[in-house]
Amino acid sequence: RTVTTINLEQAQLLVLESGRRGRVRVLQGATWLTEEGEPNDTVLCAGGEHILSGAAVIEGLGASRLQIETAPASPARRFAGWLQSMLHDVQTVVARFQLGPTRSV
């Protein structure tokens, strides 16, 4: 489990791109949170928390201090991430090569 403490200023945004599950806990101030795939936004005040299920954007409503807690990825998820990274690397290398016949000059 990883816990990260973050300070946000008024209107400062924090973008959480990871799809890993986690929890946001507001220690001071207030934040506005919108999450991908969720129809409603959430306002969290000091002491409030929200379970994350996907990518999210958090905005400070004034000076705010929050904690982001994430669970470690499962071995299957880590392996899937590694495979995705390898596929991307292979696609990048293949794109650099001209495979197939070349035009005559």
PDB file of N, CA and C in Angstrom:
ATOM      1  N   ARG A   1       0.845  -1.178   0.000  1.00  0.00           N
ATOM      2  CA  ARG A   1       0.000   0.000   0.000  1.00  0.00           C
ATOM      3  C   ARG A   1       0.889   1.239   0.000  1.00  0.00           C
ATOM      4  N   THR A   2       0.525   2.213  -0.830  1.00  0.00           N
ATOM      5  CA  THR A   2       1.285   3.449  -0.939  1.00  0.00           C
ATOM      6  C   THR A   2       0.406   4.616  -0.539  1.00  0.00           C
ATOM      7  N   VAL A   3       0.927   5.496   0.317  1.00  0.00           N
ATOM      8  CA  VAL A   3       0.197   6.698   0.725  1.00  0.00           C
ATOM      9  C   VAL A   3       1.034   7.903   0.335  1.00  0.00           C
ATOM     10  N   THR A   4       0.427   8.825  -0.428  1.00  0.00           N
ATOM     11  CA  THR A   4       1.104  10.038  -0.869  1.00  0.00           C
ATOM     12  C   THR A   4       0.309  11.239  -0.382  1.00  0.00           C
ATOM     13  N   THR A   5       0.990  12.200   0.234  1.00  0.00           N
ATOM     14  CA  THR A   5       0.343  13.429   0.706  1.00  0.00           C
ATOM     15  C   THR A   5       0.618  14.537  -0.294  1.00  0.00           C
ATOM     16  N   ILE A   6      -0.433  15.264  -0.672  1.00  0.00           N
ATOM     17  CA  ILE A   6      -0.336  16.297  -1.705  1.00  0.00           C
ATOM     18  C   ILE A   6      -1.002  17.568  -1.225  1.00  0.00           C
ATOM     19  N   ASN A   7      -0.363  18.706  -1.496  1.00  0.00           N
ATOM     20  CA  ASN A   7      -0.954  20.008  -1.224  1.00  0.00           C
ATOM     21  C   ASN A   7      -1.450  20.601  -2.530  1.00  0.00           C
ATOM     22  N   LEU A   8      -2.686  21.090  -2.532  1.00  0.00           N
ATOM     23  CA  LEU A   8      -3.245  21.761  -3.697  1.00  0.00           C
ATOM     24  C   LEU A   8      -3.601  23.193  -3.320  1.00  0.00           C
ATOM     25  N   GLU A   9      -3.350  24.110  -4.228  1.00  0.00           N
ATOM     26  CA  GLU A   9      -3.757  25.502  -4.038  1.00  0.00           C
ATOM     27  C   GLU A   9      -5.119  25.715  -4.700  1.00  0.00           C
ATOM     28  N   GLN A  10      -5.684  26.897  -4.519  1.00  0.00           N
ATOM     29  CA  GLN A  10      -6.964  27.245  -5.137  1.00  0.00           C
ATOM     30  C   GLN A  10      -6.915  26.969  -6.638  1.00  0.00           C
ATOM     31  N   ALA A  11      -7.862  26.201  -7.146  1.00  0.00           N
ATOM     32  CA  ALA A  11      -8.033  25.881  -8.566  1.00  0.00           C
ATOM     33  C   ALA A  11      -6.903  25.029  -9.156  1.00  0.00           C
ATOM     34  N   GLN A  12      -5.981  24.558  -8.346  1.00  0.00           N
ATOM     35  CA  GLN A  12      -4.927  23.674  -8.847  1.00  0.00           C
ATOM     36  C   GLN A  12      -5.519  22.279  -9.059  1.00  0.00           C
ATOM     37  N   LEU A  13      -5.149  21.646 -10.185  1.00  0.00           N
ATOM     38  CA  LEU A  13      -5.683  20.342 -10.532  1.00  0.00           C
ATOM     39  C   LEU A  13      -4.667  19.229 -10.299  1.00  0.00           C
ATOM     40  N   LEU A  14      -5.174  18.099  -9.892  1.00  0.00           N
ATOM     41  CA  LEU A  14      -4.386  16.879  -9.784  1.00  0.00           C
ATOM     42  C   LEU A  14      -5.089  15.847 -10.661  1.00  0.00           C
ATOM     43  N   VAL A  15      -4.372  15.311 -11.647  1.00  0.00           N
ATOM     44  CA  VAL A  15      -4.937  14.322 -12.561  1.00  0.00           C
ATOM     45  C   VAL A  15      -4.378  12.957 -12.177  1.00  0.00           C
ATOM     46  N   LEU A  16      -5.279  12.047 -11.856  1.00  0.00           N
ATOM     47  CA  LEU A  16      -4.893  10.675 -11.517  1.00  0.00           C
ATOM     48  C   LEU A  16      -5.276   9.801 -12.695  1.00  0.00           C
ATOM     49  N   GLU A  17      -4.288   9.412 -13.488  1.00  0.00           N
ATOM     50  CA  GLU A  17      -4.547   8.649 -14.706  1.00  0.00           C
ATOM     51  C   GLU A  17      -4.668   7.163 -14.453  1.00  0.00           C
ATOM     52  N   SER A  18      -4.135   6.709 -13.362  1.00  0.00           N
ATOM     53  CA  SER A  18      -4.121   5.277 -13.095  1.00  0.00           C
ATOM     54  C   SER A  18      -5.519   4.735 -12.887  1.00  0.00           C
ATOM     55  N   GLY A  19      -5.741   3.535 -13.383  1.00  0.00           N
ATOM     56  CA  GLY A  19      -7.008   2.866 -13.160  1.00  0.00           C
ATOM     57  C   GLY A  19      -6.991   2.030 -11.891  1.00  0.00           C
ATOM     58  N   ARG A  20      -5.915   2.099 -11.143  1.00  0.00           N
ATOM     59  CA  ARG A  20      -5.832   1.302  -9.910  1.00  0.00           C
ATOM     60  C   ARG A  20      -6.782   1.849  -8.862  1.00  0.00           C
ATOM     61  N   ARG A  21      -7.339   0.958  -8.108  1.00  0.00           N
ATOM     62  CA  ARG A  21      -8.239   1.367  -7.032  1.00  0.00           C
ATOM     63  C   ARG A  21      -7.444   2.066  -5.941  1.00  0.00           C
ATOM     64  N   GLY A  22      -8.098   2.977  -5.279  1.00  0.00           N
ATOM     65  CA  GLY A  22      -7.440   3.695  -4.201  1.00  0.00           C
ATOM     66  C   GLY A  22      -8.442   4.511  -3.420  1.00  0.00           C
ATOM     67  N   ARG A  23      -7.924   5.367  -2.556  1.00  0.00           N
ATOM     68  CA  ARG A  23      -8.761   6.191  -1.692  1.00  0.00           C
ATOM     69  C   ARG A  23      -8.154   7.590  -1.616  1.00  0.00           C
ATOM     70  N   VAL A  24      -9.022   8.592  -1.687  1.00  0.00           N
ATOM     71  CA  VAL A  24      -8.614   9.982  -1.491  1.00  0.00           C
ATOM     72  C   VAL A  24      -9.173  10.415  -0.143  1.00  0.00           C
ATOM     73  N   ARG A  25      -8.318  10.998   0.678  1.00  0.00           N
ATOM     74  CA  ARG A  25      -8.725  11.477   2.000  1.00  0.00           C
ATOM     75  C   ARG A  25      -8.287  12.934   2.120  1.00  0.00           C
ATOM     76  N   VAL A  26      -9.224  13.830   2.422  1.00  0.00           N
ATOM     77  CA  VAL A  26      -8.903  15.244   2.562  1.00  0.00           C
ATOM     78  C   VAL A  26      -8.535  15.509   4.021  1.00  0.00           C
ATOM     79  N   LEU A  27      -7.329  16.027   4.222  1.00  0.00           N
ATOM     80  CA  LEU A  27      -6.846  16.320   5.568  1.00  0.00           C
ATOM     81  C   LEU A  27      -7.178  17.748   5.987  1.00  0.00           C
ATOM     82  N   GLN A  28      -7.077  18.686   5.032  1.00  0.00           N
ATOM     83  CA  GLN A  28      -7.365  20.112   5.288  1.00  0.00           C
ATOM     84  C   GLN A  28      -8.002  20.705   4.054  1.00  0.00           C
ATOM     85  N   GLY A  29      -8.907  21.654   4.252  1.00  0.00           N
ATOM     86  CA  GLY A  29      -9.512  22.353   3.136  1.00  0.00           C
ATOM     87  C   GLY A  29     -10.620  21.540   2.493  1.00  0.00           C
ATOM     88  N   ALA A  30     -10.820  21.784   1.205  1.00  0.00           N
ATOM     89  CA  ALA A  30     -11.876  21.086   0.464  1.00  0.00           C
ATOM     90  C   ALA A  30     -11.422  20.872  -0.977  1.00  0.00           C
ATOM     91  N   THR A  31     -11.950  19.835  -1.595  1.00  0.00           N
ATOM     92  CA  THR A  31     -11.614  19.519  -2.987  1.00  0.00           C
ATOM     93  C   THR A  31     -12.874  19.136  -3.753  1.00  0.00           C
ATOM     94  N   TRP A  32     -12.787  19.313  -5.048  1.00  0.00           N
ATOM     95  CA  TRP A  32     -13.824  18.859  -5.973  1.00  0.00           C
ATOM     96  C   TRP A  32     -13.216  17.692  -6.743  1.00  0.00           C
ATOM     97  N   LEU A  33     -13.960  16.613  -6.915  1.00  0.00           N
ATOM     98  CA  LEU A  33     -13.434  15.414  -7.545  1.00  0.00           C
ATOM     99  C   LEU A  33     -14.419  14.942  -8.605  1.00  0.00           C
ATOM    100  N   THR A  34     -13.910  14.652  -9.784  1.00  0.00           N
ATOM    101  CA  THR A  34     -14.716  14.014 -10.828  1.00  0.00           C
ATOM    102  C   THR A  34     -13.968  12.772 -11.286  1.00  0.00           C
ATOM    103  N   GLU A  35     -14.725  11.718 -11.500  1.00  0.00           N
ATOM    104  CA  GLU A  35     -14.113  10.436 -11.814  1.00  0.00           C
ATOM    105  C   GLU A  35     -14.667   9.904 -13.138  1.00  0.00           C
ATOM    106  N   GLU A  36     -13.790   9.355 -13.950  1.00  0.00           N
ATOM    107  CA  GLU A  36     -14.174   8.800 -15.245  1.00  0.00           C
ATOM    108  C   GLU A  36     -15.256   7.737 -15.073  1.00  0.00           C
ATOM    109  N   GLY A  37     -16.314   7.868 -15.855  1.00  0.00           N
ATOM    110  CA  GLY A  37     -17.387   6.889 -15.813  1.00  0.00           C
ATOM    111  C   GLY A  37     -18.422   7.121 -14.733  1.00  0.00           C
ATOM    112  N   GLU A  38     -18.219   8.120 -13.890  1.00  0.00           N
ATOM    113  CA  GLU A  38     -19.173   8.424 -12.821  1.00  0.00           C
ATOM    114  C   GLU A  38     -20.003   9.640 -13.224  1.00  0.00           C
ATOM    115  N   PRO A  39     -21.332   9.561 -13.126  1.00  0.00           N
ATOM    116  CA  PRO A  39     -22.166  10.678 -13.561  1.00  0.00           C
ATOM    117  C   PRO A  39     -22.126  11.883 -12.619  1.00  0.00           C
ATOM    118  N   ASN A  40     -21.796  11.675 -11.358  1.00  0.00           N
ATOM    119  CA  ASN A  40     -21.814  12.755 -10.379  1.00  0.00           C
ATOM    120  C   ASN A  40     -20.414  13.103  -9.892  1.00  0.00           C
ATOM    121  N   ASP A  41     -20.194  14.388  -9.637  1.00  0.00           N
ATOM    122  CA  ASP A  41     -18.950  14.849  -9.036  1.00  0.00           C
ATOM    123  C   ASP A  41     -19.104  14.805  -7.518  1.00  0.00           C
ATOM    124  N   THR A  42     -17.980  14.921  -6.826  1.00  0.00           N
ATOM    125  CA  THR A  42     -17.977  14.853  -5.370  1.00  0.00           C
ATOM    126  C   THR A  42     -17.190  16.021  -4.808  1.00  0.00           C
ATOM    127  N   VAL A  43     -17.719  16.663  -3.782  1.00  0.00           N
ATOM    128  CA  VAL A  43     -16.981  17.681  -3.034  1.00  0.00           C
ATOM    129  C   VAL A  43     -16.628  17.055  -1.696  1.00  0.00           C
ATOM    130  N   LEU A  44     -15.332  17.076  -1.390  1.00  0.00           N
ATOM    131  CA  LEU A  44     -14.857  16.510  -0.128  1.00  0.00           C
ATOM    132  C   LEU A  44     -14.287  17.615   0.742  1.00  0.00           C
ATOM    133  N   CYS A  45     -14.728  17.663   1.983  1.00  0.00           N
ATOM    134  CA  CYS A  45     -14.182  18.607   2.963  1.00  0.00           C
ATOM    135  C   CYS A  45     -13.251  17.841   3.892  1.00  0.00           C
ATOM    136  N   ALA A  46     -12.533  18.582   4.744  1.00  0.00           N
ATOM    137  CA  ALA A  46     -11.589  17.964   5.682  1.00  0.00           C
ATOM    138  C   ALA A  46     -12.268  16.816   6.431  1.00  0.00           C
ATOM    139  N   GLY A  47     -11.600  15.676   6.445  1.00  0.00           N
ATOM    140  CA  GLY A  47     -12.130  14.489   7.090  1.00  0.00           C
ATOM    141  C   GLY A  47     -12.888  13.581   6.136  1.00  0.00           C
ATOM    142  N   GLY A  48     -13.234  14.082   4.948  1.00  0.00           N
ATOM    143  CA  GLY A  48     -13.963  13.279   3.974  1.00  0.00           C
ATOM    144  C   GLY A  48     -13.031  12.407   3.165  1.00  0.00           C
ATOM    145  N   GLU A  49     -13.581  11.317   2.658  1.00  0.00           N
ATOM    146  CA  GLU A  49     -12.793  10.441   1.805  1.00  0.00           C
ATOM    147  C   GLU A  49     -13.673   9.843   0.722  1.00  0.00           C
ATOM    148  N   HIS A  50     -13.017   9.365  -0.331  1.00  0.00           N
ATOM    149  CA  HIS A  50     -13.721   8.810  -1.488  1.00  0.00           C
ATOM    150  C   HIS A  50     -12.911   7.649  -2.026  1.00  0.00           C
ATOM    151  N   ILE A  51     -13.583   6.542  -2.343  1.00  0.00           N
ATOM    152  CA  ILE A  51     -12.939   5.381  -2.942  1.00  0.00           C
ATOM    153  C   ILE A  51     -12.860   5.611  -4.446  1.00  0.00           C
ATOM    154  N   LEU A  52     -11.661   5.502  -5.006  1.00  0.00           N
ATOM    155  CA  LEU A  52     -11.448   5.677  -6.445  1.00  0.00           C
ATOM    156  C   LEU A  52     -11.591   4.348  -7.159  1.00  0.00           C
ATOM    157  N   SER A  53     -12.234   4.398  -8.318  1.00  0.00           N
ATOM    158  CA  SER A  53     -12.347   3.175  -9.111  1.00  0.00           C
ATOM    159  C   SER A  53     -11.770   3.358 -10.506  1.00  0.00           C
ATOM    160  N   GLY A  54     -11.284   4.552 -10.824  1.00  0.00           N
ATOM    161  CA  GLY A  54     -10.718   4.795 -12.146  1.00  0.00           C
ATOM    162  C   GLY A  54      -9.992   6.123 -12.178  1.00  0.00           C
ATOM    163  N   ALA A  55      -9.733   6.604 -13.388  1.00  0.00           N
ATOM    164  CA  ALA A  55      -9.053   7.885 -13.564  1.00  0.00           C
ATOM    165  C   ALA A  55      -9.897   8.993 -12.946  1.00  0.00           C
ATOM    166  N   ALA A  56      -9.241  10.012 -12.381  1.00  0.00           N
ATOM    167  CA  ALA A  56      -9.962  11.082 -11.697  1.00  0.00           C
ATOM    168  C   ALA A  56      -9.213  12.399 -11.829  1.00  0.00           C
ATOM    169  N   VAL A  57      -9.967  13.484 -11.680  1.00  0.00           N
ATOM    170  CA  VAL A  57      -9.396  14.829 -11.600  1.00  0.00           C
ATOM    171  C   VAL A  57      -9.859  15.426 -10.284  1.00  0.00           C
ATOM    172  N   ILE A  58      -8.905  15.966  -9.526  1.00  0.00           N
ATOM    173  CA  ILE A  58      -9.211  16.582  -8.239  1.00  0.00           C
ATOM    174  C   ILE A  58      -8.771  18.032  -8.307  1.00  0.00           C
ATOM    175  N   GLU A  59      -9.630  18.942  -7.873  1.00  0.00           N
ATOM    176  CA  GLU A  59      -9.318  20.372  -7.876  1.00  0.00           C
ATOM    177  C   GLU A  59      -9.383  20.900  -6.450  1.00  0.00           C
ATOM    178  N   GLY A  60      -8.387  21.692  -6.083  1.00  0.00           N
ATOM    179  CA  GLY A  60      -8.387  22.327  -4.769  1.00  0.00           C
ATOM    180  C   GLY A  60      -9.386  23.472  -4.734  1.00  0.00           C
ATOM    181  N   LEU A  61     -10.260  23.464  -3.746  1.00  0.00           N
ATOM    182  CA  LEU A  61     -11.196  24.571  -3.537  1.00  0.00           C
ATOM    183  C   LEU A  61     -10.618  25.421  -2.410  1.00  0.00           C
ATOM    184  N   GLY A  62      -9.575  26.157  -2.720  1.00  0.00           N
ATOM    185  CA  GLY A  62      -8.766  26.833  -1.719  1.00  0.00           C
ATOM    186  C   GLY A  62      -7.589  25.935  -1.391  1.00  0.00           C
ATOM    187  N   ALA A  63      -6.747  26.382  -0.482  1.00  0.00           N
ATOM    188  CA  ALA A  63      -5.593  25.578  -0.087  1.00  0.00           C
ATOM    189  C   ALA A  63      -6.087  24.283   0.555  1.00  0.00           C
ATOM    190  N   SER A  64      -5.614  23.159   0.046  1.00  0.00           N
ATOM    191  CA  SER A  64      -6.071  21.850   0.523  1.00  0.00           C
ATOM    192  C   SER A  64      -4.882  20.915   0.677  1.00  0.00           C
ATOM    193  N   ARG A  65      -5.036  19.976   1.581  1.00  0.00           N
ATOM    194  CA  ARG A  65      -4.026  18.931   1.790  1.00  0.00           C
ATOM    195  C   ARG A  65      -4.777  17.609   1.758  1.00  0.00           C
ATOM    196  N   LEU A  66      -4.303  16.668   0.932  1.00  0.00           N
ATOM    197  CA  LEU A  66      -4.985  15.393   0.834  1.00  0.00           C
ATOM    198  C   LEU A  66      -4.003  14.253   0.754  1.00  0.00           C
ATOM    199  N   GLN A  67      -4.518  13.071   0.992  1.00  0.00           N
ATOM    200  CA  GLN A  67      -3.728  11.851   0.877  1.00  0.00           C
ATOM    201  C   GLN A  67      -4.350  10.970  -0.195  1.00  0.00           C
ATOM    202  N   ILE A  68      -3.493  10.392  -1.000  1.00  0.00           N
ATOM    203  CA  ILE A  68      -3.913   9.410  -1.986  1.00  0.00           C
ATOM    204  C   ILE A  68      -3.333   8.078  -1.534  1.00  0.00           C
ATOM    205  N   GLU A  69      -4.196   7.118  -1.308  1.00  0.00           N
ATOM    206  CA  GLU A  69      -3.770   5.790  -0.873  1.00  0.00           C
ATOM    207  C   GLU A  69      -4.095   4.807  -1.990  1.00  0.00           C
ATOM    208  N   THR A  70      -3.094   4.079  -2.447  1.00  0.00           N
ATOM    209  CA  THR A  70      -3.310   3.089  -3.493  1.00  0.00           C
ATOM    210  C   THR A  70      -2.826   1.727  -3.021  1.00  0.00           C
ATOM    211  N   ALA A  71      -3.548   0.720  -3.431  1.00  0.00           N
ATOM    212  CA  ALA A  71      -3.160  -0.652  -3.128  1.00  0.00           C
ATOM    213  C   ALA A  71      -2.157  -1.100  -4.181  1.00  0.00           C
ATOM    214  N   PRO A  72      -1.232  -1.959  -3.815  1.00  0.00           N
ATOM    215  CA  PRO A  72      -0.288  -2.451  -4.819  1.00  0.00           C
ATOM    216  C   PRO A  72      -1.033  -3.238  -5.896  1.00  0.00           C
ATOM    217  N   ALA A  73      -0.521  -3.143  -7.094  1.00  0.00           N
ATOM    218  CA  ALA A  73      -1.128  -3.873  -8.210  1.00  0.00           C
ATOM    219  C   ALA A  73      -0.937  -5.375  -8.004  1.00  0.00           C
ATOM    220  N   SER A  74      -1.925  -6.134  -8.405  1.00  0.00           N
ATOM    221  CA  SER A  74      -1.834  -7.593  -8.309  1.00  0.00           C
ATOM    222  C   SER A  74      -0.764  -8.084  -9.285  1.00  0.00           C
ATOM    223  N   PRO A  75      -0.227  -9.278  -9.068  1.00  0.00           N
ATOM    224  CA  PRO A  75       0.755  -9.811 -10.020  1.00  0.00           C
ATOM    225  C   PRO A  75       0.206  -9.884 -11.444  1.00  0.00           C
ATOM    226  N   ALA A  76      -1.058 -10.230 -11.588  1.00  0.00           N
ATOM    227  CA  ALA A  76      -1.647 -10.299 -12.931  1.00  0.00           C
ATOM    228  C   ALA A  76      -1.677  -8.923 -13.579  1.00  0.00           C
ATOM    229  N   ARG A  77      -2.023  -7.891 -12.800  1.00  0.00           N
ATOM    230  CA  ARG A  77      -2.069  -6.527 -13.346  1.00  0.00           C
ATOM    231  C   ARG A  77      -0.664  -6.043 -13.693  1.00  0.00           C
ATOM    232  N   ARG A  78       0.327  -6.357 -12.846  1.00  0.00           N
ATOM    233  CA  ARG A  78       1.710  -5.966 -13.151  1.00  0.00           C
ATOM    234  C   ARG A  78       2.182  -6.646 -14.433  1.00  0.00           C
ATOM    235  N   PHE A  79       1.858  -7.933 -14.599  1.00  0.00           N
ATOM    236  CA  PHE A  79       2.237  -8.666 -15.803  1.00  0.00           C
ATOM    237  C   PHE A  79       1.553  -8.063 -17.031  1.00  0.00           C
ATOM    238  N   ALA A  80       0.279  -7.718 -16.911  1.00  0.00           N
ATOM    239  CA  ALA A  80      -0.443  -7.105 -18.029  1.00  0.00           C
ATOM    240  C   ALA A  80       0.184  -5.763 -18.390  1.00  0.00           C
ATOM    241  N   GLY A  81       0.585  -4.988 -17.398  1.00  0.00           N
ATOM    242  CA  GLY A  81       1.261  -3.713 -17.650  1.00  0.00           C
ATOM    243  C   GLY A  81       2.588  -3.919 -18.352  1.00  0.00           C
ATOM    244  N   TRP A  82       3.330  -4.949 -17.928  1.00  0.00           N
ATOM    245  CA  TRP A  82       4.610  -5.256 -18.562  1.00  0.00           C
ATOM    246  C   TRP A  82       4.382  -5.650 -20.018  1.00  0.00           C
ATOM    247  N   LEU A  83       3.373  -6.484 -20.287  1.00  0.00           N
ATOM    248  CA  LEU A  83       3.070  -6.880 -21.661  1.00  0.00           C
ATOM    249  C   LEU A  83       2.688  -5.685 -22.519  1.00  0.00           C
ATOM    250  N   GLN A  84       1.888  -4.781 -21.955  1.00  0.00           N
ATOM    251  CA  GLN A  84       1.492  -3.587 -22.692  1.00  0.00           C
ATOM    252  C   GLN A  84       2.709  -2.742 -23.033  1.00  0.00           C
ATOM    253  N   SER A  85       3.618  -2.605 -22.091  1.00  0.00           N
ATOM    254  CA  SER A  85       4.834  -1.835 -22.317  1.00  0.00           C
ATOM    255  C   SER A  85       5.693  -2.477 -23.402  1.00  0.00           C
ATOM    256  N   MET A  86       5.824  -3.802 -23.364  1.00  0.00           N
ATOM    257  CA  MET A  86       6.611  -4.514 -24.373  1.00  0.00           C
ATOM    258  C   MET A  86       5.977  -4.358 -25.751  1.00  0.00           C
ATOM    259  N   LEU A  87       4.652  -4.459 -25.843  1.00  0.00           N
ATOM    260  CA  LEU A  87       3.957  -4.298 -27.113  1.00  0.00           C
ATOM    261  C   LEU A  87       4.205  -2.908 -27.676  1.00  0.00           C
ATOM    262  N   HIS A  88       4.141  -1.907 -26.825  1.00  0.00           N
ATOM    263  CA  HIS A  88       4.403  -0.532 -27.263  1.00  0.00           C
ATOM    264  C   HIS A  88       5.823  -0.400 -27.800  1.00  0.00           C
ATOM    265  N   ASP A  89       6.797  -0.985 -27.091  1.00  0.00           N
ATOM    266  CA  ASP A  89       8.188  -0.922 -27.528  1.00  0.00           C
ATOM    267  C   ASP A  89       8.371  -1.610 -28.881  1.00  0.00           C
ATOM    268  N   VAL A  90       7.747  -2.769 -29.069  1.00  0.00           N
ATOM    269  CA  VAL A  90       7.856  -3.494 -30.341  1.00  0.00           C
ATOM    270  C   VAL A  90       7.218  -2.682 -31.454  1.00  0.00           C
ATOM    271  N   GLN A  91       6.061  -2.084 -31.201  1.00  0.00           N
ATOM    272  CA  GLN A  91       5.396  -1.267 -32.210  1.00  0.00           C
ATOM    273  C   GLN A  91       6.263  -0.064 -32.595  1.00  0.00           C
ATOM    274  N   THR A  92       6.938   0.525 -31.641  1.00  0.00           N
ATOM    275  CA  THR A  92       7.816   1.659 -31.911  1.00  0.00           C
ATOM    276  C   THR A  92       8.981   1.236 -32.797  1.00  0.00           C
ATOM    277  N   VAL A  93       9.603   0.097 -32.508  1.00  0.00           N
ATOM    278  CA  VAL A  93      10.735  -0.388 -33.300  1.00  0.00           C
ATOM    279  C   VAL A  93      10.270  -0.735 -34.711  1.00  0.00           C
ATOM    280  N   VAL A  94       9.155  -1.435 -34.836  1.00  0.00           N
ATOM    281  CA  VAL A  94       8.651  -1.833 -36.157  1.00  0.00           C
ATOM    282  C   VAL A  94       8.320  -0.605 -36.989  1.00  0.00           C
ATOM    283  N   ALA A  95       7.774   0.419 -36.368  1.00  0.00           N
ATOM    284  CA  ALA A  95       7.416   1.643 -37.098  1.00  0.00           C
ATOM    285  C   ALA A  95       8.647   2.339 -37.674  1.00  0.00           C
ATOM    286  N   ARG A  96       9.814   2.097 -37.106  1.00  0.00           N
ATOM    287  CA  ARG A  96      11.047   2.737 -37.587  1.00  0.00           C
ATOM    288  C   ARG A  96      11.622   2.030 -38.814  1.00  0.00           C
ATOM    289  N   PHE A  97      11.202   0.795 -39.037  1.00  0.00           N
ATOM    290  CA  PHE A  97      11.684   0.030 -40.179  1.00  0.00           C
ATOM    291  C   PHE A  97      10.692   0.142 -41.325  1.00  0.00           C
ATOM    292  N   GLN A  98      11.222   0.156 -42.526  1.00  0.00           N
ATOM    293  CA  GLN A  98      10.357   0.081 -43.711  1.00  0.00           C
ATOM    294  C   GLN A  98      10.317  -1.372 -44.112  1.00  0.00           C
ATOM    295  N   LEU A  99       9.284  -2.062 -43.736  1.00  0.00           N
ATOM    296  CA  LEU A  99       9.174  -3.459 -44.073  1.00  0.00           C
ATOM    297  C   LEU A  99       8.372  -3.584 -45.368  1.00  0.00           C
ATOM    298  N   GLY A 100       8.867  -4.362 -46.301  1.00  0.00           N
ATOM    299  CA  GLY A 100       8.184  -4.540 -47.583  1.00  0.00           C
ATOM    300  C   GLY A 100       9.008  -3.986 -48.704  1.00  0.00           C
ATOM    301  N   PRO A 101       8.477  -4.074 -49.927  1.00  0.00           N
ATOM    302  CA  PRO A 101       9.240  -3.626 -51.095  1.00  0.00           C
ATOM    303  C   PRO A 101       9.423  -2.113 -51.098  1.00  0.00           C
ATOM    304  N   THR A 102      10.537  -1.681 -51.658  1.00  0.00           N
ATOM    305  CA  THR A 102      10.794  -0.251 -51.804  1.00  0.00           C
ATOM    306  C   THR A 102      10.518   0.150 -53.245  1.00  0.00           C
ATOM    307  N   ARG A 103      10.271   1.410 -53.456  1.00  0.00           N
ATOM    308  CA  ARG A 103       9.991   1.902 -54.806  1.00  0.00           C
ATOM    309  C   ARG A 103      11.288   1.979 -55.607  1.00  0.00           C
ATOM    310  N   SER A 104      11.173   1.715 -56.896  1.00  0.00           N
ATOM    311  CA  SER A 104      12.327   1.862 -57.798  1.00  0.00           C
ATOM    312  C   SER A 104      12.555   3.334 -58.055  1.00  0.00           C
ATOM    313  N   VAL A 105      13.827   3.679 -58.232  1.00  0.00           N
ATOM    314  CA  VAL A 105      14.161   5.084 -58.518  1.00  0.00           C
ATOM    315  C   VAL A 105      14.339   5.302 -59.986  1.00  0.00           C
TER     316      VAL A 105
END
